[in-house]
Coordinates of C-alpha atoms and ligand atoms in Angstrom, one line a residue:
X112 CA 124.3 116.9 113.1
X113 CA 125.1 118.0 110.2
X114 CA 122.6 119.2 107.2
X115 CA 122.8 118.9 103.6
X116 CA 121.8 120.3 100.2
X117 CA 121.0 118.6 97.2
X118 CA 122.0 121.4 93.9
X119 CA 120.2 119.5 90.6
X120 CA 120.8 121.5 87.5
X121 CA 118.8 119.7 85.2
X122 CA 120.5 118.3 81.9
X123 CA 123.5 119.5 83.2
X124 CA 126.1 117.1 81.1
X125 CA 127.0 117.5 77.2
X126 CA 129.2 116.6 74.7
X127 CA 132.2 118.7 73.7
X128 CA 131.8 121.0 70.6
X129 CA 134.5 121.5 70.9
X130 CA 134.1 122.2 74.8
X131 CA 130.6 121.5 76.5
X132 CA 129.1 124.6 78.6
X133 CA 130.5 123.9 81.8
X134 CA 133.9 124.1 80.1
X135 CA 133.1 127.1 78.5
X136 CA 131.8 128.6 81.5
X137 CA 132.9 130.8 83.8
X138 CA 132.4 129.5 87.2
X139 CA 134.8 130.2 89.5
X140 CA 132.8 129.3 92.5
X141 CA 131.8 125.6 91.3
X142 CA 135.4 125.6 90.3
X143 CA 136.1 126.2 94.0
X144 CA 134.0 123.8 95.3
X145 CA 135.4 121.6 93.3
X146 CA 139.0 121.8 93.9
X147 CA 138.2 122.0 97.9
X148 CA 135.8 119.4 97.6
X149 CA 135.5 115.7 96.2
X150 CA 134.2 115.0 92.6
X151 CA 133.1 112.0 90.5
X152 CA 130.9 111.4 87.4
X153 CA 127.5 109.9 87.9
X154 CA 125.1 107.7 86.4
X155 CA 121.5 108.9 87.6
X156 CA 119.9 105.7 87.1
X157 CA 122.1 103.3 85.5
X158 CA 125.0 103.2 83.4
X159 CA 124.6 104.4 79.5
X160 CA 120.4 104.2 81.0
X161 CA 119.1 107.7 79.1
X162 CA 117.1 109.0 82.4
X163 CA 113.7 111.0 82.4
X164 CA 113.6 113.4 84.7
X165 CA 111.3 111.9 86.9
X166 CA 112.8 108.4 86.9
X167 CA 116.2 109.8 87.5
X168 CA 114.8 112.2 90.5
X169 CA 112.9 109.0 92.1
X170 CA 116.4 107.1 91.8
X171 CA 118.4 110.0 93.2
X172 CA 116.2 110.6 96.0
X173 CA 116.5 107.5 97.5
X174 CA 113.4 106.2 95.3
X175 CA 113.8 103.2 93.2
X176 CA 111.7 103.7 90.0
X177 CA 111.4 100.2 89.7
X178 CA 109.6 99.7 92.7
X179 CA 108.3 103.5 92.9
X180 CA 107.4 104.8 89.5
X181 CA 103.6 104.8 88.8
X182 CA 104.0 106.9 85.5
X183 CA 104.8 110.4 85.0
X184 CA 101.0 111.5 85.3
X185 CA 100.3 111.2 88.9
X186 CA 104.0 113.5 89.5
X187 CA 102.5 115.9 87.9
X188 CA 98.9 116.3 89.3
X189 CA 100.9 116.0 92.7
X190 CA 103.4 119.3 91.4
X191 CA 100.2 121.1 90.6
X192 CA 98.5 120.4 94.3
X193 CA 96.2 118.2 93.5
X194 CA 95.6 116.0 96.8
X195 CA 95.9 112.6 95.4
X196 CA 94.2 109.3 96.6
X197 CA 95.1 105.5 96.1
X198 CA 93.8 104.4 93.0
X199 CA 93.2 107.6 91.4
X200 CA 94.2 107.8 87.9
X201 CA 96.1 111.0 87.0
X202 CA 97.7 111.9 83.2
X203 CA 100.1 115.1 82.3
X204 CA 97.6 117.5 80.2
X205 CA 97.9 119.9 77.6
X206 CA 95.7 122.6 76.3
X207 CA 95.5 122.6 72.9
X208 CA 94.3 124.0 69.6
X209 CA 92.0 122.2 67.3
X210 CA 90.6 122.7 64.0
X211 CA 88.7 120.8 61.6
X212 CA 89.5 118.0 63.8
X213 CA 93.4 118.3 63.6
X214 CA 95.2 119.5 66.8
X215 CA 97.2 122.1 65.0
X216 CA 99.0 123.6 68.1
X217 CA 99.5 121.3 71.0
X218 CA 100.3 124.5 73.2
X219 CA 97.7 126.4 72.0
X220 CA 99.7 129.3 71.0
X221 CA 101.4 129.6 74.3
X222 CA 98.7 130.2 76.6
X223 CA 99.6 132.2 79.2
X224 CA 99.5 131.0 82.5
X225 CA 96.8 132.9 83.8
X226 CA 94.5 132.6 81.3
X227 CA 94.9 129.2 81.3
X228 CA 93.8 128.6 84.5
X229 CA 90.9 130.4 84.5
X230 CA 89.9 127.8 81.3
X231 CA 89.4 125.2 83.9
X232 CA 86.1 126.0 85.2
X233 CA 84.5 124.9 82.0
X234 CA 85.8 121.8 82.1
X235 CA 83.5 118.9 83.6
X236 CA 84.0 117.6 87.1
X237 CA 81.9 114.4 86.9
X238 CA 81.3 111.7 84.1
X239 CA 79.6 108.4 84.9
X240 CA 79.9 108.6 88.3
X241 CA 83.8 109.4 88.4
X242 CA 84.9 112.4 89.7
X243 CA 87.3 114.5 87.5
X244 CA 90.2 117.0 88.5
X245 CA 91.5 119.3 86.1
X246 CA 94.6 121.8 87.0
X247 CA 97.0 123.8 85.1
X248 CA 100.2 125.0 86.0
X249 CA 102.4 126.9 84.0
X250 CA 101.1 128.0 80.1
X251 CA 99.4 124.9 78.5
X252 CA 100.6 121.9 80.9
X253 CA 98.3 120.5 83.5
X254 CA 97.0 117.7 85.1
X255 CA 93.9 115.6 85.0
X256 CA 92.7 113.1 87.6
X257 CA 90.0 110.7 87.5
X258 CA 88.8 109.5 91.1
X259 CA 86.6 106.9 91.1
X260 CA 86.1 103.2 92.0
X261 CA 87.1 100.5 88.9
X262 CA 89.5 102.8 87.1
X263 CA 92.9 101.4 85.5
X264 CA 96.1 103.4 84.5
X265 CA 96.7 100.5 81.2
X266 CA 95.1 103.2 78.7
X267 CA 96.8 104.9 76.0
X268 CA 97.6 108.6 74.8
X269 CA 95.1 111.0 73.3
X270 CA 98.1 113.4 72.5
X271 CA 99.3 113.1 68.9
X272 CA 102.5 114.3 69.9
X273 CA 102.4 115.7 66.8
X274 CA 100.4 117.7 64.3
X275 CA 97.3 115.4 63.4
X276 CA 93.8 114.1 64.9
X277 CA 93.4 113.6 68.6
X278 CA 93.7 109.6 69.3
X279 CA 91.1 107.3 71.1
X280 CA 92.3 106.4 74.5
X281 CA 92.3 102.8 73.9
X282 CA 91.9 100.0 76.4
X283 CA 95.5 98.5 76.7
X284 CA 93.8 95.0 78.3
X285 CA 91.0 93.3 78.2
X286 CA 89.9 94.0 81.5
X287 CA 86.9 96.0 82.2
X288 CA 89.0 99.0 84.1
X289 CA 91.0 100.2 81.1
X290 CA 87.4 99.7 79.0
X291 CA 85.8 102.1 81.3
X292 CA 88.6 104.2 82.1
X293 CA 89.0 105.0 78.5
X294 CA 85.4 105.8 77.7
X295 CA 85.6 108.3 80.3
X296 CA 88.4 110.2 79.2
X297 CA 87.0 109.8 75.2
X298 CA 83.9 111.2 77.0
X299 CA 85.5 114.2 78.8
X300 CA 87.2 115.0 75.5
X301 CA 84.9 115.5 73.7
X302 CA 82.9 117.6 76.6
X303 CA 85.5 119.6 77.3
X304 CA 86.5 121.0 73.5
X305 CA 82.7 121.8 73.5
X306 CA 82.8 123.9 76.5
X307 CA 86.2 125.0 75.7
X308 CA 84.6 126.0 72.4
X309 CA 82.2 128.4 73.7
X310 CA 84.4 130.1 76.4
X311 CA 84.4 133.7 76.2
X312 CA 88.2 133.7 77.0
X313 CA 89.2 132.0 73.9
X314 CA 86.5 134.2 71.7
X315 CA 89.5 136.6 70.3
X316 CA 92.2 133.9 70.8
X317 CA 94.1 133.2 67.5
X318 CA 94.5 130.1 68.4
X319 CA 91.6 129.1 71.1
X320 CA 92.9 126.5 73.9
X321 CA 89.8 124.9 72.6
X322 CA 91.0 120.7 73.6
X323 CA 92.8 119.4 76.4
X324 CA 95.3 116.2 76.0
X325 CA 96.2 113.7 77.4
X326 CA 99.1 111.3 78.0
X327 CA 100.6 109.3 81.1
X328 CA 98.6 107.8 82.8
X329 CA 99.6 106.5 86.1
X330 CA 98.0 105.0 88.6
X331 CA 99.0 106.9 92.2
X332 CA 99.9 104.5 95.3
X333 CA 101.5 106.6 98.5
X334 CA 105.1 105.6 99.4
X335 CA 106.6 105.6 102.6
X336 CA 108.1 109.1 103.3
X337 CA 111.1 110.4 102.7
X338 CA 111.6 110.9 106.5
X339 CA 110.0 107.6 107.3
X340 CA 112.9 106.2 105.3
X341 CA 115.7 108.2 105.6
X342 CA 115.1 110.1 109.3
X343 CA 115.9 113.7 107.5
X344 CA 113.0 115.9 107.5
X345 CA 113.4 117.3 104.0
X346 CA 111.8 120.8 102.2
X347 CA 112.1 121.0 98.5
X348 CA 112.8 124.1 96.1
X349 CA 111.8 123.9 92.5
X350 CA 109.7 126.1 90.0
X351 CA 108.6 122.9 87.9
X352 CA 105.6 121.2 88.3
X353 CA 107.1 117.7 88.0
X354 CA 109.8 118.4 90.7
X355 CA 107.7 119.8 93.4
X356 CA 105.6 116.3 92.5
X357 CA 108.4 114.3 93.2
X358 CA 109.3 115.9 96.6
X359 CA 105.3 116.1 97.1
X360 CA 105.1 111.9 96.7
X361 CA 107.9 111.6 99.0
X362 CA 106.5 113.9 101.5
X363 CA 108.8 116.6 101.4
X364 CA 107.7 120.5 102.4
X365 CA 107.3 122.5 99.3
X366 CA 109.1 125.6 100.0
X367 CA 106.9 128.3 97.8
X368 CA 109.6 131.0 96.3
X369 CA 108.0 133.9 94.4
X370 CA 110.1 134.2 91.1
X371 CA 110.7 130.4 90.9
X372 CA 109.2 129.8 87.4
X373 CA 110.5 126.5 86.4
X374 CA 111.9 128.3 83.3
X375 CA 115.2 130.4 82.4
X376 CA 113.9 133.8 83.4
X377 CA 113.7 132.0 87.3
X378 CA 115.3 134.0 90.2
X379 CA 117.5 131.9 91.2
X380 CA 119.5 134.3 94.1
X381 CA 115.5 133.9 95.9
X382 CA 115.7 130.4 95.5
X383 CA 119.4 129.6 96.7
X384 CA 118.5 131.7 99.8
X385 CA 115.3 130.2 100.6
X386 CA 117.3 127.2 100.5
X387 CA 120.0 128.4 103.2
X388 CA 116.8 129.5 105.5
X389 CA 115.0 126.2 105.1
X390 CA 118.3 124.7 106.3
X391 CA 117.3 126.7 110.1
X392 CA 114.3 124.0 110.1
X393 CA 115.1 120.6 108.0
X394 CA 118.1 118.6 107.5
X395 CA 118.1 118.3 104.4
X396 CA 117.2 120.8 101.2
X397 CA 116.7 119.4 97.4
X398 CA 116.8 122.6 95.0
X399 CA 116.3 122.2 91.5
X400 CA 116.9 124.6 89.0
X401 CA 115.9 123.5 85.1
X402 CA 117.0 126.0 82.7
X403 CA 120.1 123.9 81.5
X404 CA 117.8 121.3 80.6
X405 CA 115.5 123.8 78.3
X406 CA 118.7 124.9 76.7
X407 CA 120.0 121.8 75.8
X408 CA 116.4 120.6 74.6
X409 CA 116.1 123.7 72.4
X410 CA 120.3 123.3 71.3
X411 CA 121.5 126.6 72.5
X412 CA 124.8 126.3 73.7
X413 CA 124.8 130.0 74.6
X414 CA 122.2 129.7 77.1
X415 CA 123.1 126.8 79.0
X416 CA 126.4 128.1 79.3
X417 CA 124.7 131.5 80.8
X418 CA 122.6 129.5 82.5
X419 CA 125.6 127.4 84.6
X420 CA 127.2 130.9 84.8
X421 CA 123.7 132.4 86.3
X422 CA 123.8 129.7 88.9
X423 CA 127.5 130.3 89.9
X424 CA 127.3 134.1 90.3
X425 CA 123.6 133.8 92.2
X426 CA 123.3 130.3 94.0
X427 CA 126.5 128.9 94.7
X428 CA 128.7 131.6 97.1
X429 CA 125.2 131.4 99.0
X430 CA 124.9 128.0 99.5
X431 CA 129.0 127.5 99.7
X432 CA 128.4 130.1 103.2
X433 CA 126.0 127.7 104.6
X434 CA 128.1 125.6 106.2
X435 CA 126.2 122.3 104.7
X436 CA 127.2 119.5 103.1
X437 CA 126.6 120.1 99.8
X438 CA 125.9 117.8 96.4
X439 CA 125.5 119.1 93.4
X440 CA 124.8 117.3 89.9
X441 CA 122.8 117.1 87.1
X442 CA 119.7 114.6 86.6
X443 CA 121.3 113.7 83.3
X444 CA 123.1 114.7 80.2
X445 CA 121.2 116.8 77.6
X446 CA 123.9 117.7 75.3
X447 CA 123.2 120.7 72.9
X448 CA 124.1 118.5 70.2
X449 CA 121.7 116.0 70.7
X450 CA 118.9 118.3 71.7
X451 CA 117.6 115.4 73.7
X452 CA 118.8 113.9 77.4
X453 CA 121.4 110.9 76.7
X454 CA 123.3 108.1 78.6
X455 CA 126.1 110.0 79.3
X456 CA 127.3 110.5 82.7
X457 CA 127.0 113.9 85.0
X458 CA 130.1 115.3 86.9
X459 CA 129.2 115.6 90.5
X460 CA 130.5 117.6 93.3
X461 CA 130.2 116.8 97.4
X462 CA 131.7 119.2 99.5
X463 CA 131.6 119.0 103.2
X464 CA 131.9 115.7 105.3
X465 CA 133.9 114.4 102.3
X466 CA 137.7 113.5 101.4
X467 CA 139.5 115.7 98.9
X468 CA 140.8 115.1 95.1
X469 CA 143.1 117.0 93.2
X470 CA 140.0 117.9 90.5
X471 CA 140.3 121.8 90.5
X472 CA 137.5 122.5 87.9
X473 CA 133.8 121.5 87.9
X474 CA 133.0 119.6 84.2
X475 CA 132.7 116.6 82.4
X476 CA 136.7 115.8 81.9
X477 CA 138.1 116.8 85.1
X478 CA 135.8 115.3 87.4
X479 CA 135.9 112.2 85.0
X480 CA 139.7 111.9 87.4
X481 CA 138.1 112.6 90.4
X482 CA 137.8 110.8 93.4
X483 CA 134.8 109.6 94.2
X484 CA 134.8 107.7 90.7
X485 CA 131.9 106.3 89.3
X486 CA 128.6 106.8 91.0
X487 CA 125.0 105.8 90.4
X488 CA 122.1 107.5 91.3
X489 CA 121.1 104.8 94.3
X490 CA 124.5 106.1 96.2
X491 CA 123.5 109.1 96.6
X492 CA 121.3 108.9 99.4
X493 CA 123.9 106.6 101.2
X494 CA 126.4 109.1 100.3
X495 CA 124.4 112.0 102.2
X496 CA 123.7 109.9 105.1
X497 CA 126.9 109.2 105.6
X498 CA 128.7 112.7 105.3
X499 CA 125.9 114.0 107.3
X500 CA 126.6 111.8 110.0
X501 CA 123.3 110.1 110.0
X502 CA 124.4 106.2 108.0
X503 CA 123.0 103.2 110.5
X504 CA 125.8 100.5 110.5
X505 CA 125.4 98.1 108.7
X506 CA 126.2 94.7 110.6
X507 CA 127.7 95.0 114.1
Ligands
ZN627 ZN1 115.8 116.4 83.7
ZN628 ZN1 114.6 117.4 79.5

């Protein structure tokens, strides 16, 4: 049967400015996939819906987020490897820097990676009976799970998300789980800036990743797997935290590539090839490459345009020699412009398994005419399982 690859270049769609990046790219091997393929524009989740990342990953995957989504936190302690339980209660972290009771840098001047992880021996592992997890990943994010009996995700941020005082975690019932859920985390941080405070590795930091914040919280509850569902056994390629917890909740492999950083400096020739090896052993392969995203976040048209021009040079004639069907897309739009992800659809190529169109270039006009129309992010599952052969009938 036939296998399949999943390409998501994060925040892949824009606006013109006059042209949007893919326009102004070159790309001559998306181009040719596109004009020997089939193309379409798609809506990740829903129509004009302005997608997260995780939501629209949980949709794409096969994963409804309104039946699947338990909050962005426990994604994340998943990307980071930390073995989740029912019931725990995991938030996205940050190391911070406070003074005089002000969080004046909520990535604490950068922190590198290293450093950072080595911060999270001082932090406690037990408050009231609950058991708690802290992990960083890459610079200041982390993750931090509490695991304990009576705990409740309905509690609120302690990240500003700005410049300003680090909030109470509030209850956000009046139920006694988010009461003593959020006494434990108003406990933890305040004992962790203490012993953050004191540890030698922030002594000669400018600014000391002396608080940790939170935000997120999700409760986790395991889903049935991706092969349960599906019947592909599937391995997963990413350099983010978040992604590798997405294919983590579903099950997937993570397939561990040494220069995958989740940011625009990754090798992305190492990953495309791990992804053509892992095809020798699953049927299907989700890569996810993110540096488009970070571009348009940041508005620099320049290097998301490099960055779709990277990925053509170093992924794509490697995956196009594969022989799988492949898919490739965005998660959503995050047009330069905007500096933000938007509602507007992604153009998508399949190629392999598919009809053809007359679309000969890969970006947001031309495949606007192409032939698979408009798609949502729930077909795209179906859509794999049926080029690969593997689609159960439906009816007799
Ligand atoms: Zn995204
Ligand atoms: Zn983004």
């Amino acid at each position: 049967m036939k296998k399949a690859i999943l390409l998501v270049i994060d925040g892949l769609g824009d606006l013109p400015t006059p042209k949007t990046p893919l326009q102004a790219a070159k790309k001559p091997n998306l181009d040719k996939l596109a004009k020997d393929g089939i193309t379409g524009m798609l809506a990740p989740v829903g129509r004009f819906i302005v997608p997260g990342s995780d939501t629209s990953h949980l949709q794409m995957l096969g994963y409804d987020p309104e039946i699947y989504y338990c909050g962005r936190g426990p994604l994340e302690a998943l990307g980071v490897g930390v073995a989740l339980e029912e019931g725990d209660v995991a938030f996205r972290a940050n190391l911070a820097t406070v003074k005089n009771g002000k969080v004046i840098d909520r990535r604490a001047g950068r922190i590198d990676t290293a450093t950072a992880a080595t911060l999270a021996k001082y932090v406690p592992k037990e408050i009231d009976g609950v058991q708690i997890i802290f992990k960083t990943s890459v610079e200041h994010r982390g993750a931090l799970v509490l695991r304990g009996p009576g705990l409740s995700c309905c509690v609120s941020d302690t990240d500003p998300h700005s410049p300003g005082a680090i909030h109470e975690c509030q209850p956000l019932d009046d139920s006694p789980e988010p009461k003593k859920t959020s006494d434990i985390v108003n406990k933890f941080t305040k004992l962790a800036m203490e012993a953050l405070s004191k540890a030698p590795e922030n002594s000669k930091r400018d600014k000391p990743a002396n608080a940790i914040l939170v935000r997120g919280a999700g409760s986790y509850r395991k889903p049935p797997s991706f092969h349960e569902r599906f019947g592909l056994y599937a391995a997963c390629i990413a350099g983010g935290a978040l992604y590798r917890g997405v294919a983590t909740f579903m099950g997937m492999d993570l397939v561990m590539v040494p220069g995958a950083t989740g940011d625009r400096n990754t090798d992305i020739a190492a990953k495309a090839k791990a992804a053509v090896k892992a095809l020798g052993e699953y049927d299907f392969v989700f890569m996810h490459v993110k540096g488009c995203d970070s571009a348009g976040h940041d508005g620099d048209f320049a290097a998301k345009k490099r960055m779709i021009e990277r990925i053509d040079r170093e992924a794509i004639p490697l995956l196009a020699e594969s022989g799988a069907c492949l898919v490739i897309t965005g998660d959503h739009s995050t047009p330069v412009s905007l500096k933000a992800h938007s509602g507007h659809e992604v153009p998508i190529i399949v190629h392999g398994g598919e009809r053809k169109d007359d679309v000969r270039k890969f970006d947001e006009l031309s495949c606007a005419k192409g032939g698979l129309g408009h798609v949502k992010g729930r077909h795209i599952m179906p859509l794999i399982l049926n080029i690969t052969g593997r689609a159960e009938k439906y009816g007799t």
